[in-house]
XYZ file of C-alpha atoms in Angstrom:
197
model
C -28.273 15.205 -5.749
C -29.670 18.536 -6.635
C -26.994 20.788 -5.158
C -24.480 18.160 -7.145
C -26.358 18.975 -10.201
C -26.504 22.631 -9.699
C -23.085 22.837 -8.973
C -21.863 20.775 -12.126
C -24.089 23.071 -14.376
C -22.330 25.870 -12.792
C -18.980 24.433 -13.494
C -20.041 23.672 -17.273
C -21.089 27.283 -17.660
C -17.881 28.388 -16.318
C -15.908 26.093 -18.330
C -17.654 27.467 -21.429
C -16.309 31.122 -20.625
C -12.969 30.324 -20.291
C -10.678 30.109 -23.079
C -6.586 30.035 -23.971
C -6.766 33.941 -23.060
C -8.379 33.701 -19.852
C -6.944 30.450 -18.420
C -8.159 28.854 -15.341
C -5.726 27.291 -13.039
C -6.804 24.198 -11.011
C -4.364 23.728 -8.078
C -4.723 20.420 -6.356
C -2.852 18.489 -3.813
C -3.395 15.168 -4.649
C -4.657 12.753 -7.625
C -7.938 11.298 -7.132
C -10.398 8.947 -9.134
C -13.036 10.958 -10.730
C -15.523 9.060 -12.712
C -16.515 10.276 -16.363
C -19.399 8.352 -16.474
C -21.642 5.642 -14.983
C -21.338 2.788 -17.413
C -17.719 1.896 -18.180
C -18.095 -0.405 -21.546
C -21.991 -0.543 -21.102
C -21.948 -1.922 -17.557
C -23.274 0.571 -14.898
C -21.018 0.934 -11.867
C -24.078 0.954 -9.623
C -24.388 -2.859 -10.621
C -20.986 -3.402 -9.840
C -20.370 -1.589 -6.345
C -23.653 -0.794 -5.039
C -25.499 -4.080 -4.595
C -25.884 -6.924 -2.044
C -23.171 -8.558 -3.440
C -20.511 -5.859 -3.162
C -21.212 -5.669 0.383
C -20.153 -9.214 0.680
C -16.459 -8.011 -0.491
C -16.069 -5.587 2.607
C -15.011 -6.024 6.047
C -17.144 -4.603 8.374
C -16.826 -4.034 12.151
C -18.367 -6.502 14.342
C -18.984 -9.119 11.581
C -19.069 -12.742 12.108
C -16.333 -15.168 11.203
C -18.258 -16.357 8.369
C -18.559 -12.995 6.589
C -14.833 -12.094 7.315
C -13.873 -15.093 5.794
C -16.074 -14.730 2.460
C -14.801 -11.061 2.309
C -11.109 -12.462 2.612
C -12.132 -15.132 0.252
C -13.898 -12.666 -2.486
C -10.897 -9.923 -1.935
C -9.788 -11.176 -5.865
C -13.220 -10.129 -6.997
C -13.126 -6.780 -5.203
C -9.428 -6.096 -6.544
C -10.658 -7.110 -10.014
C -13.761 -4.959 -10.193
C -11.451 -1.878 -8.847
C -8.931 -2.519 -11.973
C -11.784 -2.745 -14.175
C -13.071 0.782 -13.297
C -9.499 2.170 -12.993
C -8.763 0.934 -16.509
C -12.151 2.631 -17.976
C -10.963 5.905 -16.077
C -7.463 6.108 -17.409
C -8.501 5.413 -20.833
C -11.419 7.264 -20.961
C -10.153 10.460 -19.329
C -6.288 9.695 -20.735
C -5.107 10.417 -17.338
C -1.393 9.162 -17.939
C -0.801 11.954 -20.333
C -1.971 14.566 -18.091
C -0.298 13.061 -15.017
C -3.344 12.416 -12.936
C -3.243 8.768 -12.200
C -3.754 8.258 -8.638
C -1.238 6.011 -6.895
C -4.107 4.351 -4.685
C -6.950 2.280 -5.636
C -10.654 3.318 -6.716
C -11.915 0.822 -4.341
C -10.155 3.240 -1.725
C -11.631 6.515 -3.090
C -14.964 4.948 -3.529
C -15.185 3.738 0.055
C -13.667 7.046 1.452
C -16.048 9.305 -1.089
C -13.323 10.848 -2.342
C -14.287 10.976 -5.986
C -16.446 13.031 -8.153
C -17.913 13.408 -11.586
C -15.742 15.085 -14.203
C -17.291 17.676 -16.028
C -17.478 17.013 -19.790
C -14.767 18.314 -21.628
C -12.546 19.051 -18.783
C -9.581 17.512 -20.165
C -10.364 18.639 -23.933
C -9.981 22.192 -22.211
C -6.699 20.958 -20.233
C -5.368 19.989 -23.803
C -6.078 23.347 -25.176
C -4.554 25.549 -22.659
C -7.767 26.636 -21.479
C -7.424 24.887 -18.154
C -3.849 24.668 -16.470
C -3.276 21.673 -13.788
C -0.935 22.685 -11.345
C -0.005 19.863 -8.252
C 0.938 21.940 -4.850
C 1.046 20.999 -1.263
C -0.290 24.389 -0.318
C -0.743 27.951 -1.480
C -1.481 31.313 0.551
C -3.720 34.441 -0.240
C -1.986 37.489 -1.555
C -3.157 40.711 -2.496
C -3.422 40.241 -6.101
C -4.227 36.422 -5.918
C -2.642 33.789 -4.532
C 1.239 32.781 -3.675
C 2.026 29.130 -4.371
C 4.834 27.636 -2.269
C 7.934 27.743 -4.187
C 7.178 30.764 -6.576
C 8.347 34.252 -5.779
C 5.556 35.663 -7.835
C 1.864 35.314 -7.155
C -0.361 33.869 -9.468
C -3.037 37.012 -10.158
C -6.614 35.839 -9.834
C -10.027 37.293 -10.132
C -11.764 34.823 -8.419
C -10.495 31.575 -6.117
C -13.073 28.816 -5.472
C -12.104 26.433 -2.638
C -13.365 23.199 -3.271
C -11.433 21.516 -0.434
C -11.467 17.919 1.222
C -11.159 17.276 4.864
C -9.854 14.527 7.129
C -13.435 13.194 8.421
C -11.568 10.096 10.290
C -9.219 12.315 12.085
C -12.228 14.423 13.045
C -14.391 11.878 14.312
C -11.537 9.824 15.828
C -10.615 12.672 18.048
C -13.866 12.527 19.673
C -12.935 9.394 21.680
C -10.431 8.810 24.501
C -9.529 5.245 24.321
C -6.959 4.467 21.945
C -8.901 1.038 20.821
C -12.069 3.123 19.716
C -9.771 5.763 17.967
C -8.213 2.933 16.117
C -11.651 1.383 15.371
C -13.368 4.381 14.104
C -10.320 5.430 11.809
C -9.680 2.210 9.934
C -7.538 3.382 7.232
C -6.979 -0.123 5.437
C -8.507 -0.486 2.035
C -11.146 -3.024 3.058
C -12.811 -1.455 5.658
C -16.104 0.470 4.844
C -16.149 3.737 6.484
C -19.912 4.286 6.449
C -20.097 2.095 9.199
C -18.494 4.641 11.384
């Protein structure tokens, strides 16, 4: 938790030093659900997702037939909670305006830990031109910065910060020889809870 706080403070300091004269380009591959705060409409997300009832909403490997049946019956509740949080995030951050609405559910990002907190004022900086959002599949380093695929001219940069994700399920899956265990460990359906790996 302390490392996350330090990183956020550092990022907030960086955002303050930026301006329209010195814009920052944020290159990303895929949109993810990022949380602006922990209390959409006054309801803490912790109460919605991190409690014993929420565990009943998920299919877990090795669970009995009753818990599997209960998770199936409660699937609409899981969907409703996910949509509630998605609606809040889209409204609060104005994601449609910036073209940053993910094409997958919040539930999927939450279960795979592919979400983060959005620094306050990030999208205000996008609006004023201090930060430019650019979706690209890949880039390469160049003498004076980075070269984004499809461009002939490099993007001149003073500093490159690599905040990359990784495909942890694939790395864990490759440990096993058995196709059965590979399939069990790398469950990608929306209802499986990866923490049980």
